[in-house]
PDB file of C-alpha atoms and ligand atoms in Angstrom:
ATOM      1  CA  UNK A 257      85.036  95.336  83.570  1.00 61.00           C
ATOM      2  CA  UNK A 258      88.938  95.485  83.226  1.00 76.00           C
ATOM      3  CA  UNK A 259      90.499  95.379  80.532  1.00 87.00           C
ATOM      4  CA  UNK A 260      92.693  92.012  80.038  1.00 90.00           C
ATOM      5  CA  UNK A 261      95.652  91.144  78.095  1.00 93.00           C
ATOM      6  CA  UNK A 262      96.929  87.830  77.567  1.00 94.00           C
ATOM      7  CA  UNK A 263     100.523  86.679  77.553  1.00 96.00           C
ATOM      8  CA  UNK A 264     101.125  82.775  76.696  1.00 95.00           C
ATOM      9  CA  UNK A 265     104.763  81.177  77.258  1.00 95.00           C
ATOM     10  CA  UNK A 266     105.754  77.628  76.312  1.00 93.00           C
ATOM     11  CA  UNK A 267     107.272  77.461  80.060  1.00 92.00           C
ATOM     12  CA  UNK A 268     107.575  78.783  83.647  1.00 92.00           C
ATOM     13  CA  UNK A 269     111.256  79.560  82.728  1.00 94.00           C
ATOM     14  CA  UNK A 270     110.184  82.108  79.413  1.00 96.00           C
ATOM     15  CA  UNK A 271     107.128  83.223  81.550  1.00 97.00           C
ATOM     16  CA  UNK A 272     110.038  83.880  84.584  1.00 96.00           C
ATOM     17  CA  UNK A 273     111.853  85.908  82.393  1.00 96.00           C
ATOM     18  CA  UNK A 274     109.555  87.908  80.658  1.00 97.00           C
ATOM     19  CA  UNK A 275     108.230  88.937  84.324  1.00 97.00           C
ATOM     20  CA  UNK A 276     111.200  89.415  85.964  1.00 97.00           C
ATOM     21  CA  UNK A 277     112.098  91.827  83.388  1.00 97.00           C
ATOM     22  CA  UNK A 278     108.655  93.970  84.012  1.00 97.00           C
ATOM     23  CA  UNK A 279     108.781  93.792  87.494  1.00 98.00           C
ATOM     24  CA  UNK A 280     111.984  95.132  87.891  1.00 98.00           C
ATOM     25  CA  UNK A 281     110.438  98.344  85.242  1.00 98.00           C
ATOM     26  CA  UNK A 282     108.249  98.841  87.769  1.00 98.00           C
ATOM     27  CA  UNK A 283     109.913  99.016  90.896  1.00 98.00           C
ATOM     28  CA  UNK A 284     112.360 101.268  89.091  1.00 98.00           C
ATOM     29  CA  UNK A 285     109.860 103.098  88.180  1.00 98.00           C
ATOM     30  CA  UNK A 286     108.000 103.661  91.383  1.00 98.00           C
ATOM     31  CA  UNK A 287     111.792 104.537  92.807  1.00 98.00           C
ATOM     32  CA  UNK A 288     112.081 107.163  90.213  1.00 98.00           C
ATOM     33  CA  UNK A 289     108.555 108.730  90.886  1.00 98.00           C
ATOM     34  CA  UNK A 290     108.315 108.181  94.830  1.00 97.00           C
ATOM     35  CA  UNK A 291     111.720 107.321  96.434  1.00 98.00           C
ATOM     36  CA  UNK A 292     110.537 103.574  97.219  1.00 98.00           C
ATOM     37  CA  UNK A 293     108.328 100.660  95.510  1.00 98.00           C
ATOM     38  CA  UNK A 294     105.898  98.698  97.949  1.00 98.00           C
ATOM     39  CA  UNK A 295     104.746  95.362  96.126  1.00 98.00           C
ATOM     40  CA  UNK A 296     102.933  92.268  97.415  1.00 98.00           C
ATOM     41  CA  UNK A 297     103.938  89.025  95.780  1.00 97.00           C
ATOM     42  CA  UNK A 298     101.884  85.743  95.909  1.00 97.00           C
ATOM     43  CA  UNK A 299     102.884  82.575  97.315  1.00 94.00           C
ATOM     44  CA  UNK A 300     102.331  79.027  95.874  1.00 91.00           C
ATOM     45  CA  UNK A 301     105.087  77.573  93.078  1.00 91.00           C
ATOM     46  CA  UNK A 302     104.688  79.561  89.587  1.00 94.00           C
ATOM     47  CA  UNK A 303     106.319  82.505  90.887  1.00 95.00           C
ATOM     48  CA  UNK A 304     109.136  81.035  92.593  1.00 93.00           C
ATOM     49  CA  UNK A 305     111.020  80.983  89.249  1.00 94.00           C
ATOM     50  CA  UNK A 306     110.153  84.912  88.549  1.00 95.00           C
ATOM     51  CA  UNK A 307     111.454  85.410  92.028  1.00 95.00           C
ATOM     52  CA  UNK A 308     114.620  83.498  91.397  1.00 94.00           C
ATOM     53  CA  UNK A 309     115.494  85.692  88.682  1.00 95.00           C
ATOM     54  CA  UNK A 310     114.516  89.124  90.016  1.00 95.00           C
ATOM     55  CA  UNK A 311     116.448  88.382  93.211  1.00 94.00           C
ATOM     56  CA  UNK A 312     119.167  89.513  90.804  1.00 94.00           C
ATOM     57  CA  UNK A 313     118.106  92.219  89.485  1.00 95.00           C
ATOM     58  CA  UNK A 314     120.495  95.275  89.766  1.00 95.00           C
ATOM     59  CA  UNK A 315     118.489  97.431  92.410  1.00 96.00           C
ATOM     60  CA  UNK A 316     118.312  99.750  95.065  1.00 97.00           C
ATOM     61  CA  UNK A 317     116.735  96.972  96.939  1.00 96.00           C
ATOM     62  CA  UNK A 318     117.215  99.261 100.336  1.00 96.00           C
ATOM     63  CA  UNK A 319     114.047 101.008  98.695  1.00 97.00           C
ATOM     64  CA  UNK A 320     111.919  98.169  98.095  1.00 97.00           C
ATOM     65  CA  UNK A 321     109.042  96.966 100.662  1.00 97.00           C
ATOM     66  CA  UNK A 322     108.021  93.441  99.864  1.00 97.00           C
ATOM     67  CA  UNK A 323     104.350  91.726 101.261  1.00 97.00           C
ATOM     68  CA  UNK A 324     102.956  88.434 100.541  1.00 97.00           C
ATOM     69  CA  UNK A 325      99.160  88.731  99.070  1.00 98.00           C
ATOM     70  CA  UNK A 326      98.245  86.273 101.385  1.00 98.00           C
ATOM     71  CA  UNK A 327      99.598  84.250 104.182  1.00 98.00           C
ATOM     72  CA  UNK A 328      98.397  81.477 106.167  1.00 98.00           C
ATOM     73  CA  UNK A 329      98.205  81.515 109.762  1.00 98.00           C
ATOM     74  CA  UNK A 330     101.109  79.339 111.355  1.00 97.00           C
ATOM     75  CA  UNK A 331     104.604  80.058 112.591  1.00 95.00           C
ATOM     76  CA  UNK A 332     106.994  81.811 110.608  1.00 92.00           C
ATOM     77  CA  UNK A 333     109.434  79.261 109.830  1.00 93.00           C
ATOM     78  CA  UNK A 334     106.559  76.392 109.191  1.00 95.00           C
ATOM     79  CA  UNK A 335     106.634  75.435 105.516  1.00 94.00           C
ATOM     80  CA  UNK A 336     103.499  76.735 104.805  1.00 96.00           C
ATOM     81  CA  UNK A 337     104.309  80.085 105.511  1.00 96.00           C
ATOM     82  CA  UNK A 338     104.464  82.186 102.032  1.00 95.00           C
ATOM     83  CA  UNK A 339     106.797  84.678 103.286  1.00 94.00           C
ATOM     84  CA  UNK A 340     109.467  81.865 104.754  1.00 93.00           C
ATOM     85  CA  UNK A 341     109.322  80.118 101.276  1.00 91.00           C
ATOM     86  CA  UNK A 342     109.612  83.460  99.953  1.00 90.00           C
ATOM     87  CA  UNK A 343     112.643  83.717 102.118  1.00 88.00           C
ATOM     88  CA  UNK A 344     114.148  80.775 100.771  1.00 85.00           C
ATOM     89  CA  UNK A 345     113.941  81.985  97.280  1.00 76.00           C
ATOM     90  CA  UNK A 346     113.649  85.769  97.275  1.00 81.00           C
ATOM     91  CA  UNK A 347     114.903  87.943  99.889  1.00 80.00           C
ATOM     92  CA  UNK A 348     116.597  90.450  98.296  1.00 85.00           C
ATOM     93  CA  UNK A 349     119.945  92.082 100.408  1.00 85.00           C
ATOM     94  CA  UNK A 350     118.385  95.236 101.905  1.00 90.00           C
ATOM     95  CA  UNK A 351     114.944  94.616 101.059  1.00 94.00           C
ATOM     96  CA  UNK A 352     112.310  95.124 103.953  1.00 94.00           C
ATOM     97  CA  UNK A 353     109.923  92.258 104.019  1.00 94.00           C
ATOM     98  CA  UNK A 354     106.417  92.638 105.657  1.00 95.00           C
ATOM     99  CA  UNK A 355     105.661  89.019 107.556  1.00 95.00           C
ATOM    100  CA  UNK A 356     101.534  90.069 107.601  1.00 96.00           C
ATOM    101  CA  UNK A 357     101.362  87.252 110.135  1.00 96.00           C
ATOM    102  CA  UNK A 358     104.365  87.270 112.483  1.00 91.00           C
ATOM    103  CA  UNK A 359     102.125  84.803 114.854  1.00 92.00           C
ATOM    104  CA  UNK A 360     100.160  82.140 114.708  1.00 93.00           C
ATOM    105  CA  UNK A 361      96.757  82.232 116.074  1.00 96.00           C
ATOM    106  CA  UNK A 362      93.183  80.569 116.365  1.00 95.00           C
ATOM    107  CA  UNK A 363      91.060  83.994 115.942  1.00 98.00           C
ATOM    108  CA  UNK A 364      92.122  84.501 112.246  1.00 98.00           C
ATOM    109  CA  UNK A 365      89.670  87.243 112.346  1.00 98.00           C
ATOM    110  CA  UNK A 366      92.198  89.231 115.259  1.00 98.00           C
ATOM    111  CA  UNK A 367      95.220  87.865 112.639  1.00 98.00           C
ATOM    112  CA  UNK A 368      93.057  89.983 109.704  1.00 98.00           C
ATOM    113  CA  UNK A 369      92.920  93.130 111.765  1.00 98.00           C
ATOM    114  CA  UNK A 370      96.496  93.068 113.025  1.00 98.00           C
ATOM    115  CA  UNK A 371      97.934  92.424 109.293  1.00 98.00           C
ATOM    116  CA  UNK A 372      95.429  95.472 107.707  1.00 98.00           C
ATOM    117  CA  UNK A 373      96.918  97.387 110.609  1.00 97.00           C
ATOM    118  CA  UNK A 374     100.425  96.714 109.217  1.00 97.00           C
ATOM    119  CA  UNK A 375      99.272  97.480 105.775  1.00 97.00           C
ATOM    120  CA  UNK A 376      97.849 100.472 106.951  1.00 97.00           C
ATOM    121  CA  UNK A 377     101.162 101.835 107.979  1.00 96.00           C
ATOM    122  CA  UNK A 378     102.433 101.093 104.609  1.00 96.00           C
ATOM    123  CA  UNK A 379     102.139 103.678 101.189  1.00 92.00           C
ATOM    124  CA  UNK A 380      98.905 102.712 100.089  1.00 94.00           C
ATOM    125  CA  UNK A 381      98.377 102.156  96.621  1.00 95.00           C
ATOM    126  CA  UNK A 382     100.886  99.416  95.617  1.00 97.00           C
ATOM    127  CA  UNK A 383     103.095  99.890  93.154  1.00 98.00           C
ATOM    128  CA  UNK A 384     102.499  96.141  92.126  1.00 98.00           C
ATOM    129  CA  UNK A 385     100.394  93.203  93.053  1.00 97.00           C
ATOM    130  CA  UNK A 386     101.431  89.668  91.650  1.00 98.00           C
ATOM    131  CA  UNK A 387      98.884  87.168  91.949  1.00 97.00           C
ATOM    132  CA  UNK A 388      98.476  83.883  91.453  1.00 96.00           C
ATOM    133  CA  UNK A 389      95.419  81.611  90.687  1.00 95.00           C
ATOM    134  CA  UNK A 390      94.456  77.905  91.874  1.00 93.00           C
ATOM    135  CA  UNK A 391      93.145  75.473  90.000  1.00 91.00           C
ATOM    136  CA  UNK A 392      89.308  76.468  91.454  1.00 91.00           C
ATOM    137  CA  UNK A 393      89.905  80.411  90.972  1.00 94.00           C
ATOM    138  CA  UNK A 394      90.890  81.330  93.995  1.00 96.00           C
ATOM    139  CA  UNK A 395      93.841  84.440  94.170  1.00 97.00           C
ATOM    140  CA  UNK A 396      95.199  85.509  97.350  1.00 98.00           C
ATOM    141  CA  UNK A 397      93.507  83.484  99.859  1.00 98.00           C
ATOM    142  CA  UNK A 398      90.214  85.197  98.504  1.00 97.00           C
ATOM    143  CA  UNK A 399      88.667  81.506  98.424  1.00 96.00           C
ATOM    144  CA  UNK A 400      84.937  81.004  98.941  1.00 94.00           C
ATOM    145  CA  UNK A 401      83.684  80.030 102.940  1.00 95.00           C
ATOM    146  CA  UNK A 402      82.322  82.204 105.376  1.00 96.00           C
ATOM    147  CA  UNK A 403      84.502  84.931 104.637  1.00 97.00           C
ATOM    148  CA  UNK A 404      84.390  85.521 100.919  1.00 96.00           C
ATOM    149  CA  UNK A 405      81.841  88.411 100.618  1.00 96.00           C
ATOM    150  CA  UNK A 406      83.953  90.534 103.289  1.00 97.00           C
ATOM    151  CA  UNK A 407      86.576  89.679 101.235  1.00 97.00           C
ATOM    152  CA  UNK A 408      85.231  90.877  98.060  1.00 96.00           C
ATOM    153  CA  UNK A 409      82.845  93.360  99.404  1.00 95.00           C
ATOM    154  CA  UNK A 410      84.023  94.759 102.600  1.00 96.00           C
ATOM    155  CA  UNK A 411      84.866  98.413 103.290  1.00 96.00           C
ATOM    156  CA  UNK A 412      87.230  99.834 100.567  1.00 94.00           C
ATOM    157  CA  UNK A 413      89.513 101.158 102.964  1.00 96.00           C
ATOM    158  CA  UNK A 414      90.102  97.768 104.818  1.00 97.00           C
ATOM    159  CA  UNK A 415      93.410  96.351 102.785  1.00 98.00           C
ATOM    160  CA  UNK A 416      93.770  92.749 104.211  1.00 98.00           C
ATOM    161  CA  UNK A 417      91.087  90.655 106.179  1.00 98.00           C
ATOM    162  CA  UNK A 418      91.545  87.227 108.069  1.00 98.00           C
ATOM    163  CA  UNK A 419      89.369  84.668 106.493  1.00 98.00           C
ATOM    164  CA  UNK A 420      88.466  80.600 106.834  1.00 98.00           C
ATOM    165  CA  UNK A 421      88.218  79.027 103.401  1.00 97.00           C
ATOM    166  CA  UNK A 422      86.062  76.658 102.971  1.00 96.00           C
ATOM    167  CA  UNK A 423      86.703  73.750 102.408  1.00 96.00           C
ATOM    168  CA  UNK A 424      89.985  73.713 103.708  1.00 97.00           C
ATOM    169  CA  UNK A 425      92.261  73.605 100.523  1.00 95.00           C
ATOM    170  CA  UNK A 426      94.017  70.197 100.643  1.00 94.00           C
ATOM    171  CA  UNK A 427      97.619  71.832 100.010  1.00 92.00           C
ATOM    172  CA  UNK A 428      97.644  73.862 103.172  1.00 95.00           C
ATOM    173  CA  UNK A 429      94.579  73.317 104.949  1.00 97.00           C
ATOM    174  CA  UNK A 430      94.405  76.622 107.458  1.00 97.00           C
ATOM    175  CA  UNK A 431      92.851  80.255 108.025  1.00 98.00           C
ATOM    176  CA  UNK A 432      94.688  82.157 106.166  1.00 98.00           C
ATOM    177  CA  UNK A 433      94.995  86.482 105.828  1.00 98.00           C
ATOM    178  CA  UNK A 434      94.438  87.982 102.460  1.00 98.00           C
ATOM    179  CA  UNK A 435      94.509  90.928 100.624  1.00 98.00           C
ATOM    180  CA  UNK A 436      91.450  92.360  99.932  1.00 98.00           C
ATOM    181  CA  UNK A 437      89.855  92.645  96.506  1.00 96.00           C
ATOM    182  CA  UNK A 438      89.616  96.876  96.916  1.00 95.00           C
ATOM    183  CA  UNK A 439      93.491  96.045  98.145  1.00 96.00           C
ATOM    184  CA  UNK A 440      94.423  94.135  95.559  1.00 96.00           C
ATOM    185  CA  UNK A 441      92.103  96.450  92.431  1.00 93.00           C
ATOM    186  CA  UNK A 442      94.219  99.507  94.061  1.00 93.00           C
ATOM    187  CA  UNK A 443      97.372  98.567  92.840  1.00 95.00           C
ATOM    188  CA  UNK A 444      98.860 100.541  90.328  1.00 96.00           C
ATOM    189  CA  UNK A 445      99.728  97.272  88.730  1.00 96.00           C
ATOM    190  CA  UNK A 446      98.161  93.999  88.769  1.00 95.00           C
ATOM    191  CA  UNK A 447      99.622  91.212  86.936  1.00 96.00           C
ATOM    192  CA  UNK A 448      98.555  87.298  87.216  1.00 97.00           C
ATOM    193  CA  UNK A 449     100.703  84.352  86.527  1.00 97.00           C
ATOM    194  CA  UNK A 450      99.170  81.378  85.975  1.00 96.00           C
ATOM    195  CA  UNK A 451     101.383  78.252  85.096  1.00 93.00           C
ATOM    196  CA  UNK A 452     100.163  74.592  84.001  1.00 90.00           C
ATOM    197  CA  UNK A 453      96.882  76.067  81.564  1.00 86.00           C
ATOM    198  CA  UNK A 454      95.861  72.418  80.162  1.00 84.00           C
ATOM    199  CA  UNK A 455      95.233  72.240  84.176  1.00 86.00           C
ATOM    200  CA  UNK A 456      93.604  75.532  84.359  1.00 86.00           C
ATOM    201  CA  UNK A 457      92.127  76.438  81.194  1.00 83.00           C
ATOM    202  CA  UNK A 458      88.553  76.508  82.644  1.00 86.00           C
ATOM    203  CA  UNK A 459      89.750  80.167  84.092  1.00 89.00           C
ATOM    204  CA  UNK A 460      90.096  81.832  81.147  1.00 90.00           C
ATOM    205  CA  UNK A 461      86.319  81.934  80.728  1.00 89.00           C
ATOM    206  CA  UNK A 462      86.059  82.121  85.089  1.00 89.00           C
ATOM    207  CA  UNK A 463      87.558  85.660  84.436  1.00 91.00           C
ATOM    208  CA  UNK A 464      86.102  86.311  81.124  1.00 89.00           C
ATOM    209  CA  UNK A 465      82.863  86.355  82.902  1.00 90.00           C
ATOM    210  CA  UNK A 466      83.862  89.167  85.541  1.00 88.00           C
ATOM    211  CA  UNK A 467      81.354  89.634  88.104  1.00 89.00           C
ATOM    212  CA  UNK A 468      79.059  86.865  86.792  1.00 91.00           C
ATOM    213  CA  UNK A 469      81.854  84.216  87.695  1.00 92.00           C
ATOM    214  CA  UNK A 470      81.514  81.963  90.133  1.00 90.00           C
ATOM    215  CA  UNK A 471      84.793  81.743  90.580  1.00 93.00           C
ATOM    216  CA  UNK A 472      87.180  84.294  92.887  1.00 94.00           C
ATOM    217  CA  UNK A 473      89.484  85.424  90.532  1.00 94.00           C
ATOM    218  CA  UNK A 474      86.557  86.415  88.068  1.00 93.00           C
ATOM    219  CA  UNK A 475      84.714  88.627  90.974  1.00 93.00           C
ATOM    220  CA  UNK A 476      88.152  89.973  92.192  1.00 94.00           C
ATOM    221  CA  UNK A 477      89.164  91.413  88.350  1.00 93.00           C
ATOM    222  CA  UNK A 478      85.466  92.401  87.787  1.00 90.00           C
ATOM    223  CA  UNK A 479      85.874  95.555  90.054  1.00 83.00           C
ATOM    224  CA  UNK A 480      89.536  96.674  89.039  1.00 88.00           C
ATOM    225  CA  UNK A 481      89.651  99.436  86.466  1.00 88.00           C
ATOM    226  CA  UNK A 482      93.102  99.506  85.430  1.00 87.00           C
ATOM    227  CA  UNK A 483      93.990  97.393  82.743  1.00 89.00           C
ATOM    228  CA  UNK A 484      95.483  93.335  83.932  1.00 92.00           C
ATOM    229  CA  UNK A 485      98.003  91.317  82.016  1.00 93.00           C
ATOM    230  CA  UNK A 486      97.402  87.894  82.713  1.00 95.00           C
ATOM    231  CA  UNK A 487     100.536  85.668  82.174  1.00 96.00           C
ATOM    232  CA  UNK A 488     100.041  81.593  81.216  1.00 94.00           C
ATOM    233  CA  UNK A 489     102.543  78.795  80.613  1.00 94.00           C
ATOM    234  CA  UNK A 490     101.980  75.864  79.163  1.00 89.00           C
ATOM    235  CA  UNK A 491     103.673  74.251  82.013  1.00 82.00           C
TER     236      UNK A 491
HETATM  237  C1  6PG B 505      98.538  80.645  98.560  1.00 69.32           C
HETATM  238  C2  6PG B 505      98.914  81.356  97.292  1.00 69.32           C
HETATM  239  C3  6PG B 505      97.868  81.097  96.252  1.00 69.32           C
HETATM  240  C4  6PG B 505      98.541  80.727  94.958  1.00 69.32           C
HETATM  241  C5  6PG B 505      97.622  79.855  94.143  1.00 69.32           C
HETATM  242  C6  6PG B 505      98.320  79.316  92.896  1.00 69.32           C
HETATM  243  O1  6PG B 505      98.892  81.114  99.633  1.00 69.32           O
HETATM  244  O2  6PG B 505      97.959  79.559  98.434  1.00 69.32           O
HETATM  245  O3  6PG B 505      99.159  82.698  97.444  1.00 69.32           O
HETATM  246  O4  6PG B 505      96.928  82.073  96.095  1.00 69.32           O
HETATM  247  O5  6PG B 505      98.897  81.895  94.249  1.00 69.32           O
HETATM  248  O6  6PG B 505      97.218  78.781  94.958  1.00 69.32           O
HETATM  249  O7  6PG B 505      99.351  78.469  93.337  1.00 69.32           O
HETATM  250  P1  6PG B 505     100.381  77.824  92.270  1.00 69.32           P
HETATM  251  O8  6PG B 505     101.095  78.996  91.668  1.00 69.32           O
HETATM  252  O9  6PG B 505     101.260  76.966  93.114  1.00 69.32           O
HETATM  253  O10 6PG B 505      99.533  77.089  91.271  1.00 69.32           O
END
């Protein structure tokens, strides 16, 4: 079981800077020690104030491969794609950013292959995964469905799978490609962001109980080794 720190913040603007700060450590840092940072970011709203504040970070951004930890399957350009609201907020000058789904498609399975083919290509471990959590525990688009044990269990060489939630989630209700958990557990760092905790506070015990939870986010950190900070605000 990992080992999991805890970082509260009144707000999503003290939790925004207080990540944007690290974040930037580590892609420096990955620079320094390889020549270039690859880091997968998560979609949904808490982090969209983190990215608005590391979009000006002072860095060689030329260096800097960005993925989403999930996407859903429609367009590019639709509204529900996580890399064009990404692009909206976060698209550094001279960054390269990895759409994992460049095309929509009805055989999200094909959509999983072709996006763990692109992360194949990619230096493999991440320098840094950022992940977020819904309400019901889900991170990535590891939700449970049909798809869920591949997803946690599947081959540890297989980094991003297409899977069919279920039930649809309400807020974008599609297939959607994911990360995998050995994906995501490779990272060299992991860190969660959580905003609104009255809303979620029954996932501080979903990850407390690891690999007994019944909830994704608690199976997903029960298998990662290095230690997590996990990052609330109040709002
Ligand atoms: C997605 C996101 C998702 C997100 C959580 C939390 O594509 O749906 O990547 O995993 O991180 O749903 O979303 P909020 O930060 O908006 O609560």
């Amino acid at each position: 079981m990992t080992e999991i720190e805890w970082w509260d913040y009144e707000d999503a603007a003290e939790m925004a800077d207080a990540l944007a700060g690290d974040i930037q450590f580590i892609i420096e840092a990955a620079i320094d020690a390889r020549g270039a940072a690859v880091i997968a970011l998560a979609g949904g709203k808490t982090p969209l104030p983190i990215y608005e504040k590391l979009v000006k970070a002072k860095l060689d951004w030329k260096r800097v491969t960005i993925l989403p930890t999930d996407e859903r399957i429609v367009p590019l350009g639709d509204p529900l794609s996580n890399v064009t609201a990404l692009g909206k907020t976060f698209i550094p000058k001279g960054a390269r950013v990895i759409p994992i789904v460049p095309a929509a498609t009805e055989d999200y399975k094909a959509a999983g292959r072709s996006a763990d083919a692109l992360c194949q290509d990619l230096h493999w471990p991440l320098d840094l995964c950022l992940l977020g959590v819904g309400g019901d525990g889900h991170t990535a688009s590891i939700f449970p469905g049909p798809d869920f044990d591949e997803a946690l269990n599947g081959p540890k060489e297989r980094r991003a799978l297409g899977v069919m939630p279920e039930p649809l989630p309400p807020e974008a209700p599609v297939a959607r490609v994911t990360l995998s958990r050995a994906g995501i557990a490779s990272a060299r760092a992991l860190m969660i962001a959580i905003s609104g905790k009255a809303k979620k506070k029954v996932l501080e015990d979903a990850i407390k109980q690891g690999a007994s939870s019944s909830y994704p986010i608690g199976r997903v950190l029960a298998e990662v080794e290095l230690p997590v900070d996990i990052h609330w605000s109040e709002q």
